[in-house]
N, CA, C and O of each residue as an XYZ file, in Angstrom:
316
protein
N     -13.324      8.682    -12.911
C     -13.531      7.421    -13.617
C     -12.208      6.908    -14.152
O     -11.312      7.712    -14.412
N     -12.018      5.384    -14.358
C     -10.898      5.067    -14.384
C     -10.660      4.247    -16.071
O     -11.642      3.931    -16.744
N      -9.887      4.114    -16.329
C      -9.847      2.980    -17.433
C      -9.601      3.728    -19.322
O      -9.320      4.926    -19.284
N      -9.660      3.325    -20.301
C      -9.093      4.083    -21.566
C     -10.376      4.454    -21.851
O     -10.413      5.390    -22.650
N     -11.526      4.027    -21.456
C     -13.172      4.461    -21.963
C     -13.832      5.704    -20.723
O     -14.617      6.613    -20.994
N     -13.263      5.406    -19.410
C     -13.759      6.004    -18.388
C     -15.026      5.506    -18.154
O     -16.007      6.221    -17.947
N     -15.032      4.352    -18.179
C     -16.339      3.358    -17.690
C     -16.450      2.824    -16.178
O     -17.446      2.268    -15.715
N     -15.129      3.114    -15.415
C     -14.956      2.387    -14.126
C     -15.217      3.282    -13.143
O     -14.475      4.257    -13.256
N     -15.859      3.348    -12.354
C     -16.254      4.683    -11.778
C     -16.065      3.766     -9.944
O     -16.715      2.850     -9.441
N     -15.185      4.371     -9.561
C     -14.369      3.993     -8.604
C     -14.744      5.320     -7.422
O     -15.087      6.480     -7.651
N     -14.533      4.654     -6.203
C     -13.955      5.728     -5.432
C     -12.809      5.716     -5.118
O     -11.981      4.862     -5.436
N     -12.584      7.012     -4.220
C     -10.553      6.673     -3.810
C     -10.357      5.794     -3.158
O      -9.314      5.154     -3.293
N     -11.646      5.341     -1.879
C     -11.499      4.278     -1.018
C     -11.376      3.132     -1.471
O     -10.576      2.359     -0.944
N     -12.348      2.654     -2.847
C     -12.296      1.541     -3.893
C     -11.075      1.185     -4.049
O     -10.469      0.335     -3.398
N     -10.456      2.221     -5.442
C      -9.542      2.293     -5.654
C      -8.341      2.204     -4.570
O      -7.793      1.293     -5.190
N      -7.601      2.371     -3.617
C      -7.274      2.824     -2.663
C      -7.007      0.839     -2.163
O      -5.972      0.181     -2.266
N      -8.042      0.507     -1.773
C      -8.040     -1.108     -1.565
C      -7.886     -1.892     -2.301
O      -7.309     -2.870     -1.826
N      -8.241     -1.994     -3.760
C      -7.786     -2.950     -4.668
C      -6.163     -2.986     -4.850
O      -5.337     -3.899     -4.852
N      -6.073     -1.271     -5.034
C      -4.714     -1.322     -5.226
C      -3.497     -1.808     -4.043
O      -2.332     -2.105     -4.305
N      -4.171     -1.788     -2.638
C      -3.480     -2.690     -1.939
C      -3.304     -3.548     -1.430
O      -2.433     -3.907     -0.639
N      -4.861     -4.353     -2.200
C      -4.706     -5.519     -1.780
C      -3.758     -6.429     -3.520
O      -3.604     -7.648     -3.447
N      -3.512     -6.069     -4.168
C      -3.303     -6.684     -5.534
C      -2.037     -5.961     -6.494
O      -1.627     -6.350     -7.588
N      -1.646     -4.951     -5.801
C      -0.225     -3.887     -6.729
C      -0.970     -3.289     -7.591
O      -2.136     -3.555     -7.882
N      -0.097     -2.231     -8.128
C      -0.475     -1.610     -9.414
C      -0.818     -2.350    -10.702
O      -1.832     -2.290    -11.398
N       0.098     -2.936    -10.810
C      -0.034     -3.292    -12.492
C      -1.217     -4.423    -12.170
O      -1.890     -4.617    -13.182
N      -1.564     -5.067    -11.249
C      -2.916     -5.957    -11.377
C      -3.858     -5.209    -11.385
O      -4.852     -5.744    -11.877
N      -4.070     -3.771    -10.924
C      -5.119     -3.254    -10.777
C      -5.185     -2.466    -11.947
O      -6.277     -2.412    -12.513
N      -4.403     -1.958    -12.333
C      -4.706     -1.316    -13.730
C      -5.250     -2.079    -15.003
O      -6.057     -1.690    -15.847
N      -4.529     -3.354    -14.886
C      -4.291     -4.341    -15.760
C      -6.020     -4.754    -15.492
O      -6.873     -4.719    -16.378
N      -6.235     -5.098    -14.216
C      -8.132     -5.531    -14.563
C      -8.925     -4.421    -14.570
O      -9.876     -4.638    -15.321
N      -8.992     -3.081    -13.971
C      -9.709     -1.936    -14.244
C      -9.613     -1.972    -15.722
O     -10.745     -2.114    -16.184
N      -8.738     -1.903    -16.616
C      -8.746     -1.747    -17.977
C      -9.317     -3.187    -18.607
O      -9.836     -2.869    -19.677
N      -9.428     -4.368    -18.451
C     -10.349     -5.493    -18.358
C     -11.666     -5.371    -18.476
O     -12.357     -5.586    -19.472
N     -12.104     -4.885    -17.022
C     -13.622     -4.381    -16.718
C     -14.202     -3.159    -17.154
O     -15.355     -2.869    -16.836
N     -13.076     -1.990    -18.269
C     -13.463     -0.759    -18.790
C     -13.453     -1.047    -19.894
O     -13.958     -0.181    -20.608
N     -12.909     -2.357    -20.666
C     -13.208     -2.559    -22.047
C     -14.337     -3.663    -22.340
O     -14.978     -3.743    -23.387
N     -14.425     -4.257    -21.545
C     -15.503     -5.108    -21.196
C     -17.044     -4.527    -21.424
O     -17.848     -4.975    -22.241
N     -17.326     -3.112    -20.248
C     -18.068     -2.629    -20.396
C     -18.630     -1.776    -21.716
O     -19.813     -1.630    -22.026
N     -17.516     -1.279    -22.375
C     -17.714     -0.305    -23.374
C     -17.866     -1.385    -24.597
O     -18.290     -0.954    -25.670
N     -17.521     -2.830    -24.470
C     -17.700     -3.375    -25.699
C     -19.451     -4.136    -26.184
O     -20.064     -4.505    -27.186
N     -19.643     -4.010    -24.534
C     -20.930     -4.573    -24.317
C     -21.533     -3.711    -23.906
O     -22.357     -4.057    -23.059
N     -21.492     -2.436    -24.184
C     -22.385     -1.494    -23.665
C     -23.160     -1.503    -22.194
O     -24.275     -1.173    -21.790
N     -22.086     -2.001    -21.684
C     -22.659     -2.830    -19.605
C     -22.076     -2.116    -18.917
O     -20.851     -2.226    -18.886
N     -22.683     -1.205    -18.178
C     -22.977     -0.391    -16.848
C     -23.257     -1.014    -15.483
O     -24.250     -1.721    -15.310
N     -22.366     -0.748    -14.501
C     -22.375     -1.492    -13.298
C     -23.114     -0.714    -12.575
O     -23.312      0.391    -13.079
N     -23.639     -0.928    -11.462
C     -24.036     -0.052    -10.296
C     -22.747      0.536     -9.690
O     -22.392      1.712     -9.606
N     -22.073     -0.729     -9.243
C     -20.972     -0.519     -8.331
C     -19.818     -1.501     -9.315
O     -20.152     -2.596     -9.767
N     -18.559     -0.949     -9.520
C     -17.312     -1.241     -9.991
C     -16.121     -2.145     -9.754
O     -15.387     -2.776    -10.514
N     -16.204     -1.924     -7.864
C     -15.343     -2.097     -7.118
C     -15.618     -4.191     -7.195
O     -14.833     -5.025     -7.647
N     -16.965     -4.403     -6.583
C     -17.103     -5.773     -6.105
C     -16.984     -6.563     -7.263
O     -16.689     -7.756     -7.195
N     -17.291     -5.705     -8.806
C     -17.275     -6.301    -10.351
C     -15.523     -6.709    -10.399
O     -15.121     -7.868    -10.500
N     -14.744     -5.658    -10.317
C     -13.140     -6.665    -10.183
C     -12.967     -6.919     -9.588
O     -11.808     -7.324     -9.679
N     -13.635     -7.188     -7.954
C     -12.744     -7.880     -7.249
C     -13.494     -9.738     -7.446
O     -13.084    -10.820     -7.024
N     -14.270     -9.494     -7.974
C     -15.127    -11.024     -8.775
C     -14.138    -11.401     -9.857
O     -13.606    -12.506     -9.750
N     -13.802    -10.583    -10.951
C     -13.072    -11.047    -12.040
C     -11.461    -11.553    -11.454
O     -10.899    -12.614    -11.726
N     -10.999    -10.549    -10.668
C      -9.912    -11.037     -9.702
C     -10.130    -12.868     -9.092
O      -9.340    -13.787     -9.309
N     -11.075    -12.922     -8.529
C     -11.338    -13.976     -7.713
C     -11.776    -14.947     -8.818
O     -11.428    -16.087     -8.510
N     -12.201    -14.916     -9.597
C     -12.690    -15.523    -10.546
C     -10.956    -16.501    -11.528
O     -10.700    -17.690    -11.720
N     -10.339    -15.431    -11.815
C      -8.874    -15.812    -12.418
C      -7.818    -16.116    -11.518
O      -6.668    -16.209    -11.946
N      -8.222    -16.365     -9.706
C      -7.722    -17.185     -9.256
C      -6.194    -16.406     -9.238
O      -5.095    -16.958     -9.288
N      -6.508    -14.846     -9.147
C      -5.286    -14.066     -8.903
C      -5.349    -13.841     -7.375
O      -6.372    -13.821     -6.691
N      -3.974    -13.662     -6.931
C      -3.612    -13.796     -5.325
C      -2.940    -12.188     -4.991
O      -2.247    -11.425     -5.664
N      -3.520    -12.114     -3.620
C      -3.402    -10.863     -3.100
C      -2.024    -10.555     -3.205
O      -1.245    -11.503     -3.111
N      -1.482     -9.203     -3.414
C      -0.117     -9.057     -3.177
C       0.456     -9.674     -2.272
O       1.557    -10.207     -2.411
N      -0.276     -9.680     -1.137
C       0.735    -10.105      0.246
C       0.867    -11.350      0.376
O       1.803    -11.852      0.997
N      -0.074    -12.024     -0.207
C      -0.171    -13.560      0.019
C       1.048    -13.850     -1.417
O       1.755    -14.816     -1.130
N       1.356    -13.344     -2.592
C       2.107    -13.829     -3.321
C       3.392    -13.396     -3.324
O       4.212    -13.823     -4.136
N       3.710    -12.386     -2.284
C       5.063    -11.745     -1.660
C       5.394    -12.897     -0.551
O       6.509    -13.413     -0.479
N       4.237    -13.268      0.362
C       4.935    -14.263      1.235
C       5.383    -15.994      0.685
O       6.276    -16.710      1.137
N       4.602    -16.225     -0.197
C       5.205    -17.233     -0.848
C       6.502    -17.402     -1.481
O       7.123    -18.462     -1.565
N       7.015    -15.753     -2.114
C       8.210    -16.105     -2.566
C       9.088    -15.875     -1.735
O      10.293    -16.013     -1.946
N       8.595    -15.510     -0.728
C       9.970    -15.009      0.358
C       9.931    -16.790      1.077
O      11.049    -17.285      1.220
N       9.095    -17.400      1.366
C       8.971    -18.814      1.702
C       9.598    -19.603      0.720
O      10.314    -20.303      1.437
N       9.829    -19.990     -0.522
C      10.666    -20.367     -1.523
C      12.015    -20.397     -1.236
O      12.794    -21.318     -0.990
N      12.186    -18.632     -1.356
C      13.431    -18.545     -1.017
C      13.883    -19.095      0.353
O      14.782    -19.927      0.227
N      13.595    -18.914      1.324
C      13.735    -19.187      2.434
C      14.140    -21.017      2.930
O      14.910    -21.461      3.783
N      13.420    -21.551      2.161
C      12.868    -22.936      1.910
C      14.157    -23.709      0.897
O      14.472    -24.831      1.295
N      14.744    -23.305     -0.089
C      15.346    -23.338     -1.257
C      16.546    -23.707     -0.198
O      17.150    -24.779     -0.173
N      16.752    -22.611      0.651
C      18.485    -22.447      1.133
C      18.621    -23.687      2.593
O      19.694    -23.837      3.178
């Protein structure tokens, strides 16, 4: 289980894909979101994984790769 409450109950495969579709610090950063969330509201998911990747999609945060190719396009673009 993941998060400062251990409310996020992930698999490695879960885990494993968020974290590459989004980097570390986004995924920690909303696992700990959706683990304080739960423990403040006493709310139990079935499943964990599709709950952040909703709050993700929801705040209109962009996949690592898609926000790595934009800045390399900037740069690229700039010169």
């Amino acid at each position: 289980h993941y998060g400062r409450y251990g409310n996020v109950a992930l698999t490695e495969e879960e885990y494993d894909g968020i974290l590459r579709d989004y980097g570390a610090s986004v995924t920690a950063d909303y696992i700990q979101r959706v683990d304080t969330h739960s423990q403040a509201h006493n709310k139990r998911y079935a499943r964990y994984e599709p709950i952040i990747r909703q709050w993700l999609e929801n705040d209109n945060v962009k996949k690592a790769a898609e926000d790595d190719i934009e800045k390399y396009n900037f740069v690229i673009n700039k010169f």
